[in-house]
């Protein structure tokens, strides 16, 4: 199976290094990768706490596994493309990415899609992100048949884990975990005034979670100018959702900020990781809110959830009086423990699904060899029939040509069947 994966997540790296690696993840496009020799297909999976690239490498002439040279070349090319969109050098990007090949690629992706590799074990949002990663690569034509089969099999494994185990019931998304933590310091949810920073898929999940809790007041801010479109597509009964033109003005009037744009930069994307919201912004907004409220008024606390790996909120915001900041590091430290039994059940399903997938890929890899065996068998049957008919004529024996052919076919086909089974078995175990 000529597939490789290059992965980085909270399991492999500290969040600071992962943040630097992922700073330009949204700019790494599959079309840049497939221009690299020997990569023929690519799918990029970038989430709030992981960055992964799956590539299909040009298969060896003999159909064998990817050789060391091709693997090394592909790794260097992926690192170069990733580095060009991040704040890492190619050598740093190469060192940060974990390379997997062959069956390890499938086992890893199946675990990721099933929530076993998530910061919050069992969270279900990752399944949709894996599905969208494949869909996003299709318009540019950068998927290949092996990548399509890999990602679709991962989706099926994830669905089985969700339907057959308690893992998804035990796990929560980062959004849910963050809101659970924030709720202790907020008014009743129906009174919470919320500012949502970002309009991507994570913002959509955050809006859905806020609405489910009964939040009725949501303002949406987007530095990319997508707030109006987001509001139009997320209009809901009982929720006052509207675009926010000025981030700093809105800060004076909200109780909760949910930041998940992942922009984290202004100006040159490779020059810095300046957040959209820093301590000076928050301090100024708090001071103006207090002044407007008057000396006798009690300023309500401000809770900030920064769900973006490439920080939307500067860590120093946590030092502002009356502000509580929960970023990914804080959420990681508070992630709940999931039952070992549920994890074991899910892992068993993932292992079985991976074995089934790899066996199928092994059969596919042997298809060309099977075709050659069948062609050779047909030629052998024709030669055998001709030889036996010629021998019968030389001896003056009267034989039925159809019976001679039938006997030859039975003899050769029996041997062909054994050869095909041996070939399939070898392919499935390779």
Coordinates of C-alpha atoms in Angstrom, one line a residue:
X1 CA 0.0 0.0 0.0
X2 CA 1.9 3.1 -1.2
X3 CA 0.5 5.5 1.4
X4 CA 2.4 7.7 3.8
X5 CA 1.1 10.0 6.6
X6 CA 2.9 12.9 8.2
X7 CA 1.3 13.8 11.5
X8 CA 1.6 16.2 14.5
X9 CA -0.8 16.4 17.4
X10 CA -0.9 17.2 21.1
X11 CA 0.4 13.6 21.7
X12 CA 3.6 14.2 19.8
X13 CA 4.5 17.9 20.5
X14 CA 4.0 20.6 23.0
X15 CA 1.2 23.0 22.1
X16 CA 3.7 25.8 21.4
X17 CA 5.6 23.8 18.7
X18 CA 2.3 22.4 17.4
X19 CA 1.0 26.0 17.1
X20 CA 4.0 27.1 15.1
X21 CA 3.7 24.1 12.8
X22 CA -0.1 24.7 12.3
X23 CA 0.2 28.4 12.0
X24 CA -0.2 28.1 8.2
X25 CA -2.2 24.9 8.1
X26 CA -5.1 26.5 6.4
X27 CA -2.8 27.6 3.6
X28 CA -1.3 24.2 2.9
X29 CA -3.3 22.9 -0.1
X30 CA -3.1 19.5 -1.6
X31 CA -2.4 20.9 -5.1
X32 CA 0.9 22.2 -3.8
X33 CA 1.8 18.7 -2.5
X34 CA 0.9 16.7 -5.6
X35 CA 3.2 18.9 -7.6
X36 CA 6.0 17.2 -5.7
X37 CA 7.7 14.1 -7.1
X38 CA 6.8 11.3 -6.2
X39 CA 3.5 12.3 -4.6
X40 CA 0.5 11.5 -6.7
X41 CA -2.3 12.4 -4.2
X42 CA -2.8 14.2 -0.9
X43 CA -5.3 14.9 1.8
X44 CA -4.7 17.5 4.6
X45 CA -6.4 17.1 7.9
X46 CA -6.0 20.2 10.1
X47 CA -8.0 20.6 13.3
X48 CA -7.7 22.6 16.5
X49 CA -5.1 20.3 18.0
X50 CA -3.6 18.3 15.1
X51 CA -2.1 18.7 11.7
X52 CA -1.8 15.7 9.4
X53 CA -1.0 15.1 5.7
X54 CA -1.8 11.8 4.0
X55 CA -0.1 11.2 0.6
X56 CA -0.3 8.5 -2.1
X57 CA 3.2 7.9 -3.4
X58 CA 3.8 6.7 -6.9
X59 CA 3.9 2.9 -6.7
X60 CA 7.0 1.0 -7.4
X61 CA 7.2 -0.7 -10.8
X62 CA 7.0 -4.2 -9.2
X63 CA 4.0 -3.2 -7.1
X64 CA 6.0 -3.5 -3.9
X65 CA 6.0 -1.2 -0.8
X66 CA 7.4 2.4 -0.9
X67 CA 11.1 2.2 -0.8
X68 CA 13.3 4.2 1.5
X69 CA 14.4 6.7 -1.1
X70 CA 10.8 7.5 -2.2
X71 CA 9.7 7.8 1.4
X72 CA 12.6 10.1 2.3
X73 CA 11.9 12.3 -0.8
X74 CA 8.2 12.5 0.0
X75 CA 9.0 13.5 3.6
X76 CA 11.3 16.3 2.6
X77 CA 8.8 17.6 0.0
X78 CA 5.9 17.6 2.6
X79 CA 8.2 19.4 5.1
X80 CA 9.1 22.0 2.5
X81 CA 5.5 22.8 1.6
X82 CA 4.4 22.9 5.3
X83 CA 7.4 25.1 6.3
X84 CA 6.6 27.6 3.5
X85 CA 3.2 28.2 5.1
X86 CA 4.3 28.2 8.8
X87 CA 6.9 29.7 11.1
X88 CA 9.2 26.6 11.0
X89 CA 12.1 25.9 8.8
X90 CA 12.0 22.8 6.5
X91 CA 14.3 21.0 8.9
X92 CA 12.1 21.9 11.9
X93 CA 9.0 20.9 10.1
X94 CA 10.6 17.6 9.1
X95 CA 11.6 16.9 12.7
X96 CA 8.2 17.8 14.0
X97 CA 6.2 15.5 11.7
X98 CA 5.8 11.8 12.6
X99 CA 6.1 9.6 9.5
X100 CA 4.0 6.5 9.1
X101 CA 3.9 4.0 6.2
X102 CA 1.9 1.0 5.2
X103 CA -0.5 -0.5 7.7
X104 CA 0.4 2.1 10.4
X105 CA -1.2 4.8 8.2
X106 CA -4.6 3.0 8.3
X107 CA -4.4 2.2 12.0
X108 CA -3.6 5.8 12.9
X109 CA -6.3 7.4 10.8
X110 CA -8.9 4.9 12.0
X111 CA -8.0 5.8 15.7
X112 CA -8.1 9.5 14.9
X113 CA -11.5 9.3 13.2
X114 CA -12.9 7.3 16.1
X115 CA -11.9 9.8 18.7
X116 CA -9.3 7.6 20.3
X117 CA -6.5 10.0 19.6
X118 CA -8.3 13.2 20.5
X119 CA -7.4 15.6 23.3
X120 CA -10.8 14.7 24.8
X121 CA -11.0 11.0 24.2
X122 CA -14.2 10.0 22.5
X123 CA -15.2 13.4 21.1
X124 CA -17.2 13.0 17.9
X125 CA -16.5 16.2 16.1
X126 CA -13.3 14.7 14.7
X127 CA -15.3 12.3 12.6
X128 CA -16.9 15.1 10.6
X129 CA -13.5 16.8 10.3
X130 CA -12.0 13.7 8.8
X131 CA -14.9 13.4 6.3
X132 CA -14.6 17.1 5.3
X133 CA -10.8 16.8 4.8
X134 CA -11.5 14.2 2.1
X135 CA -14.3 16.2 0.6
X136 CA -12.1 19.4 0.5
X137 CA -9.5 17.6 -1.6
X138 CA -11.8 16.4 -4.3
X139 CA -12.5 19.6 -6.2
X140 CA -8.8 20.0 -7.0
X141 CA -8.6 16.3 -8.0
X142 CA -5.8 15.5 -5.5
X143 CA -7.4 12.4 -4.1
X144 CA -6.6 9.0 -5.4
X145 CA -8.4 5.7 -5.2
X146 CA -6.3 4.4 -2.3
X147 CA -6.8 7.7 -0.4
X148 CA -10.6 7.5 -1.0
X149 CA -10.7 4.0 0.2
X150 CA -8.6 4.8 3.3
X151 CA -10.7 7.8 4.4
X152 CA -14.1 6.1 3.7
X153 CA -13.0 3.0 5.6
X154 CA -12.0 5.3 8.5
X155 CA -15.4 6.9 8.5
X156 CA -17.0 3.4 8.6
X157 CA -14.8 2.4 11.6
X158 CA -15.7 5.7 13.4
X159 CA -19.4 5.0 12.8
X160 CA -19.1 1.5 14.3
X161 CA -17.3 2.9 17.4
X162 CA -20.1 5.4 17.8
X163 CA -22.9 2.9 17.4
X164 CA -21.4 0.0 19.3
X165 CA -19.5 1.4 22.2
X166 CA -20.0 3.9 25.0
X167 CA -16.9 5.9 23.9
X168 CA -18.8 8.8 22.3
X169 CA -21.2 9.1 25.2
X170 CA -18.3 9.4 27.6
X171 CA -16.3 11.8 25.5
X172 CA -17.1 15.5 25.0
X173 CA -15.9 17.9 22.4
X174 CA -13.5 20.6 23.3
X175 CA -16.4 23.1 22.9
X176 CA -18.6 21.3 25.3
X177 CA -15.7 20.9 27.8
X178 CA -14.9 24.6 27.6
X179 CA -18.5 25.6 28.1
X180 CA -18.9 23.2 31.0
X181 CA -15.9 24.9 32.7
X182 CA -17.1 28.4 31.8
X183 CA -20.6 27.9 33.1
X184 CA -19.6 28.0 36.7
X185 CA -18.6 31.6 36.4
X186 CA -21.4 32.9 34.2
X187 CA -25.0 33.9 34.7
X188 CA -27.7 31.5 33.6
X189 CA -27.1 30.5 30.0
X190 CA -30.2 32.3 28.7
X191 CA -28.7 35.6 30.1
X192 CA -25.2 35.1 28.8
X193 CA -24.1 37.6 26.2
X194 CA -21.7 35.9 23.9
X195 CA -19.1 37.0 21.4
X196 CA -18.1 34.4 18.9
X197 CA -14.8 35.1 17.1
X198 CA -14.5 33.1 13.9
X199 CA -16.8 31.6 11.2
X200 CA -15.3 28.3 10.4
X201 CA -16.5 24.7 11.2
X202 CA -15.4 25.1 14.8
X203 CA -17.4 28.3 15.1
X204 CA -20.4 26.4 13.8
X205 CA -20.0 23.7 16.4
X206 CA -19.6 26.4 19.1
X207 CA -22.8 28.1 18.0
X208 CA -24.7 24.8 18.1
X209 CA -23.4 24.1 21.6
X210 CA -24.3 27.6 22.8
X211 CA -27.7 27.3 21.4
X212 CA -28.2 23.9 23.0
X213 CA -27.5 25.4 26.4
X214 CA -30.1 28.1 25.9
X215 CA -27.9 31.1 24.9
X216 CA -30.0 33.7 23.2
X217 CA -27.5 36.5 22.5
X218 CA -24.6 35.8 20.1
X219 CA -22.5 38.3 18.3
X220 CA -20.2 37.1 15.6
X221 CA -16.9 38.8 14.7
X222 CA -14.8 37.9 11.7
X223 CA -11.6 39.6 10.5
X224 CA -12.1 37.9 7.1
X225 CA -15.5 39.6 6.6
X226 CA -17.6 36.4 6.8
X227 CA -19.7 37.4 9.8
X228 CA -22.7 38.4 7.7
X229 CA -22.7 35.1 5.8
X230 CA -22.3 33.1 9.0
X231 CA -25.2 34.9 10.7
X232 CA -27.4 34.3 7.7
X233 CA -26.7 30.6 7.6
X234 CA -27.1 30.2 11.4
X235 CA -30.3 32.2 12.0
X236 CA -32.3 30.3 14.7
X237 CA -35.6 30.8 16.5
X238 CA -35.1 32.2 20.0
X239 CA -31.5 33.3 19.3
X240 CA -30.5 36.9 18.6
X241 CA -27.5 36.2 16.4
X242 CA -25.9 39.2 14.6
X243 CA -22.6 40.4 13.1
X244 CA -20.2 42.4 15.2
X245 CA -18.3 45.1 13.4
X246 CA -16.0 46.2 16.2
X247 CA -14.3 43.5 18.3
X248 CA -13.2 46.0 21.0
X249 CA -16.6 47.6 21.4
X250 CA -18.3 44.2 21.8
X251 CA -15.8 43.3 24.5
X252 CA -17.4 46.0 26.7
X253 CA -20.8 44.3 26.7
X254 CA -20.3 40.5 26.8
X255 CA -19.9 37.9 29.4
X256 CA -18.4 35.2 27.3
X257 CA -15.9 35.2 24.4
X258 CA -15.5 32.0 22.3
X259 CA -12.5 32.4 20.0
X260 CA -12.0 29.8 17.3
X261 CA -10.9 31.6 14.2
X262 CA -7.4 30.2 14.2
X263 CA -6.3 33.4 12.4
X264 CA -3.9 34.3 15.2
X265 CA -1.9 36.7 13.0
X266 CA -2.0 40.1 11.4
X267 CA 0.2 41.3 8.5
X268 CA 2.8 38.8 7.2
X269 CA 1.5 35.3 8.3
X270 CA 5.1 34.1 8.8
X271 CA 6.4 37.1 10.7
X272 CA 4.5 36.6 14.0
X273 CA 1.8 34.9 15.8
X274 CA 0.1 38.1 17.1
X275 CA -3.4 37.2 18.5
X276 CA -6.6 38.9 17.6
X277 CA -7.2 39.7 21.3
X278 CA -4.4 40.8 23.6
X279 CA -4.3 42.0 27.2
X280 CA -4.4 45.7 26.3
X281 CA -7.6 45.2 24.3
X282 CA -9.3 43.4 27.2
X283 CA -8.0 45.7 29.9
X284 CA -9.3 48.8 27.9
X285 CA -12.7 47.2 27.3
X286 CA -13.1 46.3 30.9
X287 CA -12.1 49.8 32.0
X288 CA -14.6 51.4 29.6
X289 CA -17.4 49.0 30.7
X290 CA -16.7 49.9 34.4
X291 CA -16.8 53.6 33.6
X292 CA -20.0 53.3 31.7
X293 CA -21.6 51.3 34.5
X294 CA -20.8 53.8 37.1
X295 CA -18.9 53.5 40.4
X296 CA -21.7 51.6 42.2
X297 CA -22.2 49.0 39.5
X298 CA -20.6 45.6 39.8
X299 CA -18.8 44.6 36.6
X300 CA -19.6 41.0 35.7
X301 CA -16.7 38.7 35.1
X302 CA -15.6 37.9 31.6
X303 CA -14.9 34.3 30.6
X304 CA -12.8 33.7 27.5
X305 CA -12.5 30.3 25.7
X306 CA -9.6 30.2 23.2
X307 CA -10.2 27.0 21.2
X308 CA -7.8 27.9 18.4
X309 CA -4.4 26.1 18.3
X310 CA -2.9 29.2 16.7
X311 CA -4.0 31.4 19.5
X312 CA -6.7 34.0 19.0
X313 CA -6.1 35.2 22.6
X314 CA -2.8 36.2 24.2
X315 CA -2.0 34.2 27.3
X316 CA -1.5 37.5 29.2
X317 CA -5.3 38.1 29.0
X318 CA -5.5 35.7 32.0
X319 CA -3.7 38.3 34.1
X320 CA -6.4 40.9 33.6
X321 CA -8.5 41.4 36.8
X322 CA -12.0 39.8 36.5
X323 CA -11.1 37.7 33.4
X324 CA -11.0 33.9 33.3
X325 CA -9.1 32.4 30.3
X326 CA -9.4 28.8 29.2
X327 CA -7.1 27.9 26.3
X328 CA -6.2 24.5 24.9
X329 CA -3.6 23.9 27.5
X330 CA -6.1 24.5 30.3
X331 CA -8.7 22.3 28.6
X332 CA -6.1 19.5 28.0
X333 CA -5.3 19.6 31.8
X334 CA -9.0 19.3 32.6
X335 CA -10.0 16.6 30.0
X336 CA -12.1 14.0 31.8
X337 CA -11.0 10.4 32.2
X338 CA -12.8 7.9 29.9
X339 CA -13.6 4.4 31.0
X340 CA -10.9 1.9 30.1
X341 CA -13.5 -0.6 29.0
X342 CA -15.0 1.8 26.5
X343 CA -11.6 2.6 25.1
X344 CA -10.7 -1.1 24.9
X345 CA -13.9 -1.8 23.0
X346 CA -13.3 1.0 20.6
X347 CA -9.7 0.0 20.1
X348 CA -10.8 -3.6 19.3
X349 CA -13.2 -2.3 16.6
X350 CA -10.5 -0.1 15.1
X351 CA -8.0 -3.0 15.0
X352 CA -10.6 -5.2 13.3
X353 CA -11.5 -2.5 10.8
X354 CA -7.9 -1.8 10.0
X355 CA -7.1 -5.6 9.5
X356 CA -10.1 -5.8 7.2
X357 CA -9.1 -2.8 5.2
X358 CA -5.5 -3.9 4.9
X359 CA -6.6 -7.4 3.8
X360 CA -8.7 -5.8 1.0
X361 CA -5.8 -3.6 -0.1
X362 CA -3.6 -6.7 -0.2
X363 CA -6.1 -8.4 -2.4
X364 CA -6.2 -5.4 -4.7
X365 CA -2.4 -5.3 -4.9
X366 CA -2.5 -8.9 -6.1
X367 CA -5.1 -8.4 -8.7
X368 CA -2.6 -7.8 -11.5
X369 CA -0.7 -10.9 -10.6
X370 CA -3.9 -12.9 -10.6
X371 CA -4.8 -11.7 -14.1
X372 CA -1.3 -12.8 -15.3
X373 CA -1.9 -16.2 -13.7
X374 CA -5.2 -16.6 -15.5
X375 CA -3.7 -15.6 -18.8
X376 CA -0.9 -18.0 -18.4
X377 CA -3.4 -20.8 -17.4
X378 CA -5.4 -20.2 -20.5
X379 CA -2.3 -20.4 -22.7
X380 CA -1.3 -23.6 -20.9
X381 CA -4.7 -25.2 -21.5
X382 CA -4.5 -24.4 -25.2
X383 CA -1.0 -25.9 -25.5
X384 CA -2.0 -28.9 -23.4
X385 CA -5.0 -29.6 -25.6
X386 CA -3.0 -29.3 -28.8
X387 CA -0.3 -31.6 -27.5
X388 CA -2.8 -34.3 -26.4
X389 CA -4.8 -34.2 -29.6
X390 CA -1.5 -34.4 -31.7
X391 CA -0.4 -37.4 -29.6
X392 CA -3.8 -39.1 -30.1
X393 CA -3.6 -38.6 -33.9
X394 CA 0.0 -40.0 -34.0
X395 CA -1.2 -43.1 -32.1
X396 CA -4.3 -43.4 -34.3
X397 CA -6.6 -43.1 -31.3
X398 CA -10.0 -41.5 -31.8
X399 CA -10.7 -39.0 -29.0
X400 CA -13.4 -36.3 -28.4
X401 CA -11.6 -32.9 -28.6
X402 CA -14.2 -31.4 -26.2
X403 CA -13.4 -34.1 -23.6
X404 CA -9.7 -33.5 -24.0
X405 CA -10.2 -29.8 -23.5
X406 CA -12.4 -30.3 -20.4
X407 CA -9.9 -32.6 -18.8
X408 CA -7.1 -30.1 -19.5
X409 CA -9.1 -27.3 -18.0
X410 CA -9.9 -29.2 -14.9
X411 CA -6.2 -30.1 -14.4
X412 CA -4.9 -26.6 -14.9
X413 CA -7.7 -24.8 -13.1
X414 CA -7.2 -26.9 -10.0
X415 CA -3.6 -25.8 -9.9
X416 CA -4.5 -22.2 -10.8
X417 CA -7.0 -22.2 -7.8
X418 CA -4.2 -23.2 -5.4
X419 CA -1.8 -20.6 -6.9
X420 CA -4.4 -17.8 -6.5
X421 CA -5.1 -18.8 -2.9
X422 CA -1.4 -18.7 -2.1
X423 CA -1.0 -15.4 -3.8
X424 CA -4.0 -13.9 -2.0
X425 CA -2.8 -15.2 1.3
X426 CA 0.7 -13.8 0.8
X427 CA -0.8 -10.4 -0.3
X428 CA -3.1 -10.2 2.8
X429 CA -0.2 -10.9 5.2
X430 CA 2.3 -8.6 3.6

